[in-house]
Short mmCIF file of C-alpha atoms and ligand atoms in Angstrom, two decimals:
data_model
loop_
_atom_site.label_atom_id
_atom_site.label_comp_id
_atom_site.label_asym_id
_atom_site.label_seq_id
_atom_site.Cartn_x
_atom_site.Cartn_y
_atom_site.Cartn_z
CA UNK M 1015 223.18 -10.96 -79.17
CA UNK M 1016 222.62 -9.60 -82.49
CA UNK M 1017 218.67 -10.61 -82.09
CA UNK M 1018 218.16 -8.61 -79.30
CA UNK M 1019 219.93 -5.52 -80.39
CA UNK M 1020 217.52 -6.05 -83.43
CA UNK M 1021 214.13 -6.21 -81.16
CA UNK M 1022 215.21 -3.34 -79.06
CA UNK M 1023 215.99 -1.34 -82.16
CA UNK M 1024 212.76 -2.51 -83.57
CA UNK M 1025 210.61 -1.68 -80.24
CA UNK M 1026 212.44 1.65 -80.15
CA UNK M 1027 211.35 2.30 -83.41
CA UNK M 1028 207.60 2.19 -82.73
CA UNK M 1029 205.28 5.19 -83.00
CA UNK M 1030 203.91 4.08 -79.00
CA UNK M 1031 208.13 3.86 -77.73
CA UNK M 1032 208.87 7.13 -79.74
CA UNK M 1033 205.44 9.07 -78.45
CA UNK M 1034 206.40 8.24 -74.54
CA UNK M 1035 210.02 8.54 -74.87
CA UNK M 1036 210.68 11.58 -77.08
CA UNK M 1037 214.16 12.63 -76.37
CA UNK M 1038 216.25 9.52 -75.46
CA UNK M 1039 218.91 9.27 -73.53
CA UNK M 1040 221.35 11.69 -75.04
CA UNK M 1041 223.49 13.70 -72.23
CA UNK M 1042 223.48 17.23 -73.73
CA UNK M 1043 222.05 20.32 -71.93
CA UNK M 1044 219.86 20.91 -74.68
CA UNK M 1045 218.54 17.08 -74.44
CA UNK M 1046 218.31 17.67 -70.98
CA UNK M 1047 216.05 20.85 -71.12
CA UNK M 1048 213.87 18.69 -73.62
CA UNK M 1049 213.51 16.14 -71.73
CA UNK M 1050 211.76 18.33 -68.90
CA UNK M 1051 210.32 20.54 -71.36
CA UNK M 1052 208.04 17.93 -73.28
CA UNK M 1053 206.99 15.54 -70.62
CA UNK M 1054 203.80 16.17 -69.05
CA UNK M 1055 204.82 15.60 -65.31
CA UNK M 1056 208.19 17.27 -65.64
CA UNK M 1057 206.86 20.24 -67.21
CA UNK M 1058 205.68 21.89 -64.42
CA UNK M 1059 209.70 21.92 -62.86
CA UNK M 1060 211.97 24.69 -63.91
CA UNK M 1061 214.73 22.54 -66.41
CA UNK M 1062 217.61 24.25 -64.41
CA UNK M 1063 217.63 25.36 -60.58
CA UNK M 1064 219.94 27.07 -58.86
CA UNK M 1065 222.02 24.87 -56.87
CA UNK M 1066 220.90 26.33 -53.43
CA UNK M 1067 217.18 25.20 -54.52
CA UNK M 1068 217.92 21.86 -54.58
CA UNK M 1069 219.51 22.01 -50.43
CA UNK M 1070 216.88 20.31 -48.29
CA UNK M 1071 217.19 21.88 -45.39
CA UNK M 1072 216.24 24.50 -47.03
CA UNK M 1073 212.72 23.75 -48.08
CA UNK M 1074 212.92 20.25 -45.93
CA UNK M 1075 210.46 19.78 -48.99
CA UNK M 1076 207.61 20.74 -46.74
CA UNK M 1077 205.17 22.31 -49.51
CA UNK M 1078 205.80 19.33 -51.34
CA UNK M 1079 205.36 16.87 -48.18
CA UNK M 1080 202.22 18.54 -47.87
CA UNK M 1081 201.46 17.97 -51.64
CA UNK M 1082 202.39 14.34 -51.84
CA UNK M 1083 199.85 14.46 -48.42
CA UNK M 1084 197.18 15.56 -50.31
CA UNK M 1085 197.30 13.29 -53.37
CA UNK M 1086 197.39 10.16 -50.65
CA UNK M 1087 194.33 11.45 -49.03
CA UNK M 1088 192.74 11.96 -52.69
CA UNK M 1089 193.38 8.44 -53.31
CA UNK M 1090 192.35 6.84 -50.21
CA UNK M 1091 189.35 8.98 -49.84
CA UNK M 1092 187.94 7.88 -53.15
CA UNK M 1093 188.57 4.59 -51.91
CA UNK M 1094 186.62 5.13 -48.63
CA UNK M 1095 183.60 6.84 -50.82
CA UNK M 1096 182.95 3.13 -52.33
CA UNK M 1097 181.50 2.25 -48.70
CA UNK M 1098 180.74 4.85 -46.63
CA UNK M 1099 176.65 6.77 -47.41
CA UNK M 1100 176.94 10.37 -45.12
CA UNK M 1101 173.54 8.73 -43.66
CA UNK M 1102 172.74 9.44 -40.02
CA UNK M 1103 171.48 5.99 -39.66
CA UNK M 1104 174.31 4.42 -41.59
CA UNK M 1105 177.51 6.14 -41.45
CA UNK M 1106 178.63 5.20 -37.93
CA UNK M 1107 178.00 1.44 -38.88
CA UNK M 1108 179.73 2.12 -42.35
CA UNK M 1109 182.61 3.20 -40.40
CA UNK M 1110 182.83 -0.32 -38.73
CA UNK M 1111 182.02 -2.22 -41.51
CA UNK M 1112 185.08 -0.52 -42.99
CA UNK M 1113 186.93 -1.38 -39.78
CA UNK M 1114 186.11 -5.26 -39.56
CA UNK M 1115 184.73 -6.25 -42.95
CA UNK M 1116 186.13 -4.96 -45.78
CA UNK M 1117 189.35 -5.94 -46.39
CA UNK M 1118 192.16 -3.29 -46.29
CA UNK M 1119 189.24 -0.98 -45.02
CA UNK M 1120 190.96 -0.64 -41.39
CA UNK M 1121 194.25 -0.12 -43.12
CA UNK M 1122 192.30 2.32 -45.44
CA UNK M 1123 190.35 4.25 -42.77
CA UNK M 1124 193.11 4.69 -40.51
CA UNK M 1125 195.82 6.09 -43.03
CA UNK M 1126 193.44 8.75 -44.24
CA UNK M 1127 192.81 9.85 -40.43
CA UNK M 1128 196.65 9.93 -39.65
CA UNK M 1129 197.34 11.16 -43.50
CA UNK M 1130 194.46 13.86 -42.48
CA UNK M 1131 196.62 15.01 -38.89
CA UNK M 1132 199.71 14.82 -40.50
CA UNK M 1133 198.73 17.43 -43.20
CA UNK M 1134 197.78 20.02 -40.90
CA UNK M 1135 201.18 19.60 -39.17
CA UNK M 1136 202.81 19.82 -42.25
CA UNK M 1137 201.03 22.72 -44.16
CA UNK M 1138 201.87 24.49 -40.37
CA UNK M 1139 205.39 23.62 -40.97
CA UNK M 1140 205.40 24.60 -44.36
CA UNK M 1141 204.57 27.71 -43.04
CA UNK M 1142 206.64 28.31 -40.85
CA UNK M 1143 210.10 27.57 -42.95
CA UNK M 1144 208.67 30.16 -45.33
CA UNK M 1145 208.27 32.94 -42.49
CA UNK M 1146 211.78 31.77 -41.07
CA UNK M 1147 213.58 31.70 -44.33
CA UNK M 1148 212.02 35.19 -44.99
CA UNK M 1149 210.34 33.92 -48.70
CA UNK M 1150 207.15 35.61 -47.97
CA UNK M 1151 209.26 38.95 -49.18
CA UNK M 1152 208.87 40.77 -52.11
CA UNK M 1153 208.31 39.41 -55.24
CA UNK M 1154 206.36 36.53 -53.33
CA UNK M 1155 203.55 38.53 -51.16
CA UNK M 1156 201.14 36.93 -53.54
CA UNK M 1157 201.83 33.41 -52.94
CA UNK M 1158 201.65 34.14 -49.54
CA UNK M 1159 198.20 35.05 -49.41
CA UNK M 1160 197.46 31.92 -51.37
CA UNK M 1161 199.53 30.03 -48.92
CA UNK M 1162 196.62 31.52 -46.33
CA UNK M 1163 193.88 30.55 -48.17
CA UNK M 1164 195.36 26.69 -48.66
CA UNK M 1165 196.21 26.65 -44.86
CA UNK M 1166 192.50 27.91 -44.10
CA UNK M 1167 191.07 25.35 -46.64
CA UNK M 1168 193.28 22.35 -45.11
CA UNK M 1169 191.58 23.18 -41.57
CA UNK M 1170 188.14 22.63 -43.10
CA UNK M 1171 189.27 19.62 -44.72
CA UNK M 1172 190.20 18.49 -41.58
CA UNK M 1173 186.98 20.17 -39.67
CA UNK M 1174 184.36 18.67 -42.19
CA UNK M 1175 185.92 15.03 -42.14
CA UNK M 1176 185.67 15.00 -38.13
CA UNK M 1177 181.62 14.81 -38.35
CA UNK M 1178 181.61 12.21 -40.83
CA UNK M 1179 182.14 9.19 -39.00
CA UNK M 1180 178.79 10.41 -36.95
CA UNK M 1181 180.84 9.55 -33.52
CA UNK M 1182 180.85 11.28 -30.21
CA UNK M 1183 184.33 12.80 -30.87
CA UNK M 1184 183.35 14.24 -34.47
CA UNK M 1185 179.58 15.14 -33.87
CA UNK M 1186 181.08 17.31 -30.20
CA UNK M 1187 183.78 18.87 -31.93
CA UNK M 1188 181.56 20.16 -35.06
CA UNK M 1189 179.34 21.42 -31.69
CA UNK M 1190 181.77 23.55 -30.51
CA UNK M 1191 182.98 24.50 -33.58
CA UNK M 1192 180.29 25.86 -35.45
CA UNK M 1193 179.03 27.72 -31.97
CA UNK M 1194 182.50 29.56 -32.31
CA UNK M 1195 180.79 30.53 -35.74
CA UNK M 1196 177.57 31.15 -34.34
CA UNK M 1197 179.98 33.63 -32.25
CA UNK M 1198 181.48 35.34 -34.84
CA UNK M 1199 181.10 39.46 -35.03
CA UNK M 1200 178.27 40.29 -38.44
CA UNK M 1201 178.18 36.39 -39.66
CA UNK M 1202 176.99 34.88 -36.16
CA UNK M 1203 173.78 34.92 -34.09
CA UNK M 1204 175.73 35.08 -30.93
CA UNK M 1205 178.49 37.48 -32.07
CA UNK M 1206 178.53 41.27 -31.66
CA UNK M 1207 176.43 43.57 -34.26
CA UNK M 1208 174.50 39.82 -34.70
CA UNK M 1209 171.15 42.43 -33.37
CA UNK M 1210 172.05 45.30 -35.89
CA UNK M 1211 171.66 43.51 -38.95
CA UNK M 1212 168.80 40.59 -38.26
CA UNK M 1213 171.39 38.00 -37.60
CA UNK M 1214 169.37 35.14 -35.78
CA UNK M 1215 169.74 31.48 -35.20
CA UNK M 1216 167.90 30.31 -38.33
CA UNK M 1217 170.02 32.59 -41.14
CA UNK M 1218 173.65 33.00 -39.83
CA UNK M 1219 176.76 31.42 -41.04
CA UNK M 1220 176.60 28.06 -38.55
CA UNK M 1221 172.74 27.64 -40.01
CA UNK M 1222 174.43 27.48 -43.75
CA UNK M 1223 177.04 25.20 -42.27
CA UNK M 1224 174.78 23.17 -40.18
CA UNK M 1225 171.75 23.63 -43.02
CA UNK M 1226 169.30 23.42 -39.93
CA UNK M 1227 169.35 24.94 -36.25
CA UNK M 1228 171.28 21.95 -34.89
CA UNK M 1229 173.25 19.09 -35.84
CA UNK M 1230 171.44 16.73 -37.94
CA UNK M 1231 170.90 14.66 -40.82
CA UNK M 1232 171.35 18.01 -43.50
CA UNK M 1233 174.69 18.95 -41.24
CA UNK M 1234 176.22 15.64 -42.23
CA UNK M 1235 175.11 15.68 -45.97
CA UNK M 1236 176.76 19.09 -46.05
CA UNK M 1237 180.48 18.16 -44.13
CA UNK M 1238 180.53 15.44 -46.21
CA UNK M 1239 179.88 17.23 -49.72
CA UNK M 1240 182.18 20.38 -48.96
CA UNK M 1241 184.72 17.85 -47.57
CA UNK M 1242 184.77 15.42 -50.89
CA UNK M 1243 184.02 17.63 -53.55
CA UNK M 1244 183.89 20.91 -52.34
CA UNK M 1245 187.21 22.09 -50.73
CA UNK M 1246 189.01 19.58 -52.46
CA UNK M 1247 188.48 20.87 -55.73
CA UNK M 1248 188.98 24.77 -54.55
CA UNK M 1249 192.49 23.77 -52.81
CA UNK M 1250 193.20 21.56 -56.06
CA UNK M 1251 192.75 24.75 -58.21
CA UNK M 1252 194.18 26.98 -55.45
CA UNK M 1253 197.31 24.57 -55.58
CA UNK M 1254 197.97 24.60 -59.61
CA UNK M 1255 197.93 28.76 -58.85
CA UNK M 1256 200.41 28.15 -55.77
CA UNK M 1257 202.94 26.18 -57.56
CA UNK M 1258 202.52 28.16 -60.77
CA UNK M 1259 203.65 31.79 -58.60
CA UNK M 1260 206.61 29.73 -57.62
CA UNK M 1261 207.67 29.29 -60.84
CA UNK M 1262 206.84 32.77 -62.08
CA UNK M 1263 208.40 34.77 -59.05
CA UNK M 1264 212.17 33.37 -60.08
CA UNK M 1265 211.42 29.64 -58.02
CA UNK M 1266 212.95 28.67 -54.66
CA UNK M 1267 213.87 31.94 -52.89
CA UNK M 1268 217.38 31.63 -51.97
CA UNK M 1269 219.42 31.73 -49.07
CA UNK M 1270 218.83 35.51 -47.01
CA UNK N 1210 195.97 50.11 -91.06
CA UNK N 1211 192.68 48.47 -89.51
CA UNK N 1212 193.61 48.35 -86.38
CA UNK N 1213 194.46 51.70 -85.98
CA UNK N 1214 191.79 53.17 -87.50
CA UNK N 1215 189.65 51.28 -85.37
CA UNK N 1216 191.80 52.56 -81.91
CA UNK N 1217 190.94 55.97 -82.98
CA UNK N 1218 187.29 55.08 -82.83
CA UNK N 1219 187.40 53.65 -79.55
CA UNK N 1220 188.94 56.86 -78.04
CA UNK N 1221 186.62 59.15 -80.01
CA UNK N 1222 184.31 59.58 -76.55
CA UNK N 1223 181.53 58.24 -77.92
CA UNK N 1224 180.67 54.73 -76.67
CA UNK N 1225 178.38 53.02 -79.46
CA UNK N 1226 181.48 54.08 -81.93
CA UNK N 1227 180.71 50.94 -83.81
CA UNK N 1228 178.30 47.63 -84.15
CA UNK N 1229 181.22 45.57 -82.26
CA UNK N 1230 181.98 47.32 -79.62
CA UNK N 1231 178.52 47.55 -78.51
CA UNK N 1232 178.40 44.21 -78.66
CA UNK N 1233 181.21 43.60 -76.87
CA UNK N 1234 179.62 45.68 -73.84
CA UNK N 1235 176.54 43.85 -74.14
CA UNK N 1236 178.13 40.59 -73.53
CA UNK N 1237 180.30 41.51 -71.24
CA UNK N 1238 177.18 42.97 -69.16
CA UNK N 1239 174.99 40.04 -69.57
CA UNK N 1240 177.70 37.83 -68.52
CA UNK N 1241 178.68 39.66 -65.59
CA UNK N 1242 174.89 40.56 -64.38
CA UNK N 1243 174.13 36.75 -64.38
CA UNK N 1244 177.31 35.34 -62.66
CA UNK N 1245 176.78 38.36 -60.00
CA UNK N 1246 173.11 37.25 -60.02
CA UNK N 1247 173.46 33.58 -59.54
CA UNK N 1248 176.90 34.01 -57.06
CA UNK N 1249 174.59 36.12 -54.88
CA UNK N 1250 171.79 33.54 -55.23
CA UNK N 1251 173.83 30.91 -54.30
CA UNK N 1252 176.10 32.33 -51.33
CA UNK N 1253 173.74 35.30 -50.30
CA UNK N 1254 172.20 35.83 -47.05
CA UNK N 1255 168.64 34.23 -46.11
CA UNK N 1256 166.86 36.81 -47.19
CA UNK N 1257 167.39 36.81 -50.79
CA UNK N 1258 166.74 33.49 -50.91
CA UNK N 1259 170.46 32.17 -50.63
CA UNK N 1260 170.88 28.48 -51.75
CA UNK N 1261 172.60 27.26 -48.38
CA UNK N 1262 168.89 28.64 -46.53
CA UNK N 1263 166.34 26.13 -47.32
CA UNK N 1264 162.96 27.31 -46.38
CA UNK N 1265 161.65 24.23 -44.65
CA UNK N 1266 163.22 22.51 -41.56
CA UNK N 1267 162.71 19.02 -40.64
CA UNK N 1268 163.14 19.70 -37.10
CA UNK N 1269 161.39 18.86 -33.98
CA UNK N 1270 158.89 21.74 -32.97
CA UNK N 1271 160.12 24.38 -30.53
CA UNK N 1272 157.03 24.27 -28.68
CA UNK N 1273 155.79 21.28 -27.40
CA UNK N 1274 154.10 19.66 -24.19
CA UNK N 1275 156.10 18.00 -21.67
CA UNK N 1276 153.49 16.73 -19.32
CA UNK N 1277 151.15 17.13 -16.49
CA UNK N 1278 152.48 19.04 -14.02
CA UNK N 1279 151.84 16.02 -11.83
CA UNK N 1280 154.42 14.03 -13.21
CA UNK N 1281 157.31 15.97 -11.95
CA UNK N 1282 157.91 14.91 -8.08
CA UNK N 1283 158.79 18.06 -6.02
CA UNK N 1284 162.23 19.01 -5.27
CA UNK N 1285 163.47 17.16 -8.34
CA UNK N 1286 165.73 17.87 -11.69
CA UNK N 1287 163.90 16.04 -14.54
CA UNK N 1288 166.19 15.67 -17.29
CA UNK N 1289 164.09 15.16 -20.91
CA UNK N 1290 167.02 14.13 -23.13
CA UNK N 1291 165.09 13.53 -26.38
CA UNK N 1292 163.76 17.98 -25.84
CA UNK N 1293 167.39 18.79 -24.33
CA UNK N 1294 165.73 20.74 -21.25
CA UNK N 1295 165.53 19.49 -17.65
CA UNK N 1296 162.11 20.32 -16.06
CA UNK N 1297 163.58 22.01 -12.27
CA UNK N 1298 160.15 21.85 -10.02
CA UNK N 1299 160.98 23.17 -6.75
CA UNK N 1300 157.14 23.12 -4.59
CA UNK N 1301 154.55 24.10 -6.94
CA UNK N 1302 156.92 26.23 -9.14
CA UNK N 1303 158.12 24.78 -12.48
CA UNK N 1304 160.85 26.17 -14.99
CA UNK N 1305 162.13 24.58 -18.33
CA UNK N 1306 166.17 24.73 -18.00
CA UNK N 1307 168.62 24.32 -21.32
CA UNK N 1308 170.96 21.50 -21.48
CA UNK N 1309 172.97 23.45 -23.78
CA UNK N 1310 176.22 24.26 -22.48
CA UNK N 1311 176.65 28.34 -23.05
CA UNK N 1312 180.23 27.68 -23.27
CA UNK N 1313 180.38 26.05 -26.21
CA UNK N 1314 177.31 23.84 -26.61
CA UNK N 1315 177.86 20.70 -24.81
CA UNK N 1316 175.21 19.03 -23.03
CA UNK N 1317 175.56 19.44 -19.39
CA UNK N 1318 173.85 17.19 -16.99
CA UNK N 1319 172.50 17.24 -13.52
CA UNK N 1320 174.60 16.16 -10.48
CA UNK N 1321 172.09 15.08 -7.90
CA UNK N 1322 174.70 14.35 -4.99
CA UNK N 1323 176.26 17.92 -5.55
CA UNK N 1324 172.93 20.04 -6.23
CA UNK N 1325 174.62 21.57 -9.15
CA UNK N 1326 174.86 20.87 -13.75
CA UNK N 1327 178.33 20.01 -14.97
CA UNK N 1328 179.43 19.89 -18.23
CA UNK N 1329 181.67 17.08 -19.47
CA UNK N 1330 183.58 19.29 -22.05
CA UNK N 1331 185.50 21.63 -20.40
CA UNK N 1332 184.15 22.22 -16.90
CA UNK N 1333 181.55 24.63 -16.81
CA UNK N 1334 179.45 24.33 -13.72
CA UNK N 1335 176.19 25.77 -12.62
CA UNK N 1336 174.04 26.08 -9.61
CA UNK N 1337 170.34 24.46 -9.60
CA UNK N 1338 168.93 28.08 -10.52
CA UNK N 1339 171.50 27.56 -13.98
CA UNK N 1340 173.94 30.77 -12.82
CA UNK N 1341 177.13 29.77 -13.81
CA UNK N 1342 179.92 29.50 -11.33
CA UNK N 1343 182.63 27.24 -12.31
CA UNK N 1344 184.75 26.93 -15.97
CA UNK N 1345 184.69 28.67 -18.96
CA UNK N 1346 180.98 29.59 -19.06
CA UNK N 1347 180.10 32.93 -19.92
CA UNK N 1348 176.16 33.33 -18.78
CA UNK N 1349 173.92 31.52 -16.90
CA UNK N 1350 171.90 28.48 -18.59
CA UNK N 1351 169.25 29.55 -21.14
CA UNK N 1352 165.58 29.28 -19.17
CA UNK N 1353 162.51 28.81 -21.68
CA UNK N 1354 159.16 29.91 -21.93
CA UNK N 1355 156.71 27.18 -19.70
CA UNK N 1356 152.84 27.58 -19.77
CA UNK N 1357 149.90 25.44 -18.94
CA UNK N 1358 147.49 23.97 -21.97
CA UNK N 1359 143.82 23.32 -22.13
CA UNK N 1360 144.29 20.38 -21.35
CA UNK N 1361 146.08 20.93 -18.26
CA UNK N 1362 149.74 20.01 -19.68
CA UNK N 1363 152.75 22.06 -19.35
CA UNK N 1364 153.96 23.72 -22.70
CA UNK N 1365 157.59 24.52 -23.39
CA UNK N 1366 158.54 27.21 -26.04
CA UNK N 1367 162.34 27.35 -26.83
CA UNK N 1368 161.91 29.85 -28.82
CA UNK N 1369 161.18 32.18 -25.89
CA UNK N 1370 164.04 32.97 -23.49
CA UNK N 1371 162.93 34.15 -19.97
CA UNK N 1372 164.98 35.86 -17.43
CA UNK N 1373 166.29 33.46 -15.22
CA UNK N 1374 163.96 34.06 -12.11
CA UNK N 1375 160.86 33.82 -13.99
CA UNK N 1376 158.78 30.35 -12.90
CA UNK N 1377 155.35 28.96 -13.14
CA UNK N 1378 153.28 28.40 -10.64
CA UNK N 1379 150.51 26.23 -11.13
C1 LIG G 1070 197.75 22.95 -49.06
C2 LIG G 1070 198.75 23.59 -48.59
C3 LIG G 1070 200.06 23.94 -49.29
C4 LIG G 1070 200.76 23.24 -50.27
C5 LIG G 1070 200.37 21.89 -50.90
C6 LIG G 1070 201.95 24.02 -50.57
C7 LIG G 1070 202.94 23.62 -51.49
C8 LIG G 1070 204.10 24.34 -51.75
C9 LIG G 1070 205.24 23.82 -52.48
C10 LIG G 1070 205.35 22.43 -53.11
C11 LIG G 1070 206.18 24.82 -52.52
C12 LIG G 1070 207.59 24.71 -53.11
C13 LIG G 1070 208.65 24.85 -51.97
C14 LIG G 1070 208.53 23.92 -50.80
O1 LIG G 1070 208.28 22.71 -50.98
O2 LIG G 1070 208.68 24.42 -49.65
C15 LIG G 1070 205.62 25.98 -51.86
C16 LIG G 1070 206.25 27.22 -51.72
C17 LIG G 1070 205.69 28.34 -51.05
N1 LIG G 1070 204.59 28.31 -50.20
FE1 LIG G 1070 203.29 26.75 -50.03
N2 LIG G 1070 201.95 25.17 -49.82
C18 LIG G 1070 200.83 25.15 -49.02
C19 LIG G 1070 200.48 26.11 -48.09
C20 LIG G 1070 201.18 27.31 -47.86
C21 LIG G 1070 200.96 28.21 -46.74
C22 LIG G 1070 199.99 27.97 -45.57
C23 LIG G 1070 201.81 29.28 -46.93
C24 LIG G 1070 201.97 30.54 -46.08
C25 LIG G 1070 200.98 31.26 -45.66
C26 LIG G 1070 202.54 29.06 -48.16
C27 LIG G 1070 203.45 29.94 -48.74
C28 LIG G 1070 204.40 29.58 -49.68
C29 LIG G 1070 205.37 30.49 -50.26
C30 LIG G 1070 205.49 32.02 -49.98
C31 LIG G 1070 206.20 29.70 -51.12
C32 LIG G 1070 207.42 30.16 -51.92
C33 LIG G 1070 208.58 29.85 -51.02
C34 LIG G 1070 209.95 30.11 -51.60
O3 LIG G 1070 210.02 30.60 -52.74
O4 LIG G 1070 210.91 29.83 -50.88
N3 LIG G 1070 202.15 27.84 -48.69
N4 LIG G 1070 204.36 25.65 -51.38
S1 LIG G 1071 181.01 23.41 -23.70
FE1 LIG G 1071 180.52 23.26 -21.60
S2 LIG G 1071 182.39 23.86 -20.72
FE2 LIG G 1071 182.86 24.04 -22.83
#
């Protein structure tokens, strides 16, 4: 008995124990706060809430469903990076080598799709309980127009990922929708004013999204850059700024 | 105090009031010209050379030769899926037809036993002269440019869009 007591005092007294766990165990509001204040994952959560913050079906934790959505996708999209080329003569077979030879790969390839879906339905959600709760009010406007941008920038996630598996379903969906840019008022060749201001098929916004006049080998290289490095990294930053306002506008709006 | 005596300065009207601030405008300038320079360089418009406009196209020609005009039987709908046109040769007149959907881009194809294009996306249908009539198509089927070579072949430009009654007669 005595032994152990010693080698836990003795591991607890080492500069690794005492540099993870800084504040012990101690159950004293001011331990408490420390304990959120100094650890780098906790930091980021208020040390008190108010209790109504903490009701789920208030939030039904739908930002942060959305969140926890994102980091999955991160981490099996990385995954799916180690075998897939954005080739036009490879990716489709890449795609079925993931399905039928690489082990885990169908397990892989099929979360990220569903992961992929259910993030749109979530970030729509998300939205939703914040209109219907009324916490896009005053002091919040702000994080509501960065809520916009995240929900626009989770549909191109999911718009740039449909061409990459080079498939009927992707490659006739990215057809329609980058004609509904090519339709666009200014930015589109089809659109209205496209005549006033030179807009033609080979320099309007589907050309820079296409990077050619139809949908080719440069159109997949370019879905499958914005969708892995691109977007991801403007949401990720767009993200930090969303949870940050949060924090700064007084947290969780309460009850109306 | 420094500081004070250095606000006073700065208010005084005059802009080059000292060595640092004039430095501090300078950098502030350069640093703002170039990220304004290479932001417009890199998400401006075609022309100002934007970076998402590259300048060459590895694309298949828009004008190319299809064939004598032999090879299409009268009467028929000759669908040439690799160009994305059907060749429509009714007697001795020929016209090059689009197999682009002008709903929203699908290809549509032709439907011998009904005399009419259908497209498989949402239902657009056209008659054999490409006047839509059916779905959510909003104009008739684009009709291209078609003109005899030299050498006695039929050339297609899809660069040039003809009304839709315009044919060749060879
Ligand atoms: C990538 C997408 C998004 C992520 C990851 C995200 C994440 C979050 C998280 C974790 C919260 C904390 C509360 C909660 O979980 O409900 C939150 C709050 C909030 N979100 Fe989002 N969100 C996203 C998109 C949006 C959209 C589309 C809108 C609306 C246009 C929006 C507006 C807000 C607002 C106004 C708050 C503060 C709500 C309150 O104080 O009650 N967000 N978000
Ligand atoms: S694209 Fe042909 S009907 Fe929609």
């Amino acid at each position: 008995m005595n032994l152990i007591s010693y080698f836990i005092r003795k591991l607890t007294e080492t500069e690794v124990w005492k540099s993870v766990f800084r504040h012990g165990y101690t159950d004293t509001p001011r331990n408490r706060a420390l304990q959120t204040l100094s650890n780098v994952w906790l930091h980021l959560h208020p040390v008190k809430v108010p209790k109504h913050a903490v009701k789920i079906r208030f939030t039904w934790c739908l930002g942060g469903l959305t969140f926890f959505i994102f980091l999955f996708l991160t981490v099996t999209g990385v995954l799916l990076m180690f075998y897939y080329v954005p080739d036009v003569n490879r990716a489709y077979a890449d795609m079925i080598d993931l399905m039928y030879v690489v082990p885990l790969g169908r397990l892989l390839r099929t979360s990220h799709r569903w992961a992929g879906h259910a993030m749109v339905i979530t970030v729509c959600f998300h939205m939703l309980r914040v209109f219907l709760t009324g916490s896009y009010k005053a002091p919040r406007q702000f994080n509501w127009v960065l809520g916009v941008l995240l929900l626009v920038l989770t549909f191109l996630l999911s718009f740039t990922g449909y061409l990459l598996p080079w498939d009927q379903l992707g490659y006739w969906a990215i057809m329609v929708g980058t004609n509904m840019g090519a339709a666009t008022p200014v930015m589109g060749y089809q659109g209205p004013f496209a005549e006033l201001l030179g807009v033609k098929i080979n320099n309007d916004i589907r050309f820079a999204l296409l990077g050619g006049t139809q949908i080719d080998a440069p159109s997949l290289l370019r879905a499958y850059v914005w969708h892995c490095i691109g977007i991801p990294i403007i949401a990720g930053a767009l993200m930090i700024l969303h949870f940050w306002r949060v924090r700064k506008d007084g947290g969780i709006s309460g009850p109306l | 105090m420094a500081n004070n005596v250095k606000e006073k300065e700065a208010y005084s009207g005059n802009l080059y009031t000292s060595k640092r601030d004039f430095f501090t405008l300078a950098g502030w300038a350069v640093f703002l010209v170039t990220g304004l320079v290479y932001t417009l360089k890199l998400f401006g418009p075609k022309n100002i050379g934007g970076f998402f406009f590259p300048k060459v196209l590895f694309e298949p020609s828009p004008v190319f030769s299809v064939g004598l005009p032999a090879d299409f039987v009268p009467g028929t709908v000759t669908t040439l899926k690799a160009r994305k046109i059907f060749i429509v040769r009714e007697g001795n007149s020929f016209k090059a037809i689009s197999v682009i959907c002008q709903h929203l881009g699908c290809a549509v194809h032709w439907t011998k036993e009904k005399n009419i294009f259908e497209c498989p996306c949402h239902g657009s249908k056209y008659y054999k002269n490409g006047v839509n009539f059916a779905g959510p198509a909003p104009r008739p089927l684009y009709h291209f440019d078609v003109s005899v070579a030299d050498d006695g072949k039929l050339v297609v430009n899809t660069e040039k869009i003809v009304p839709i009654n315009t044919e060749l007669v060879v």
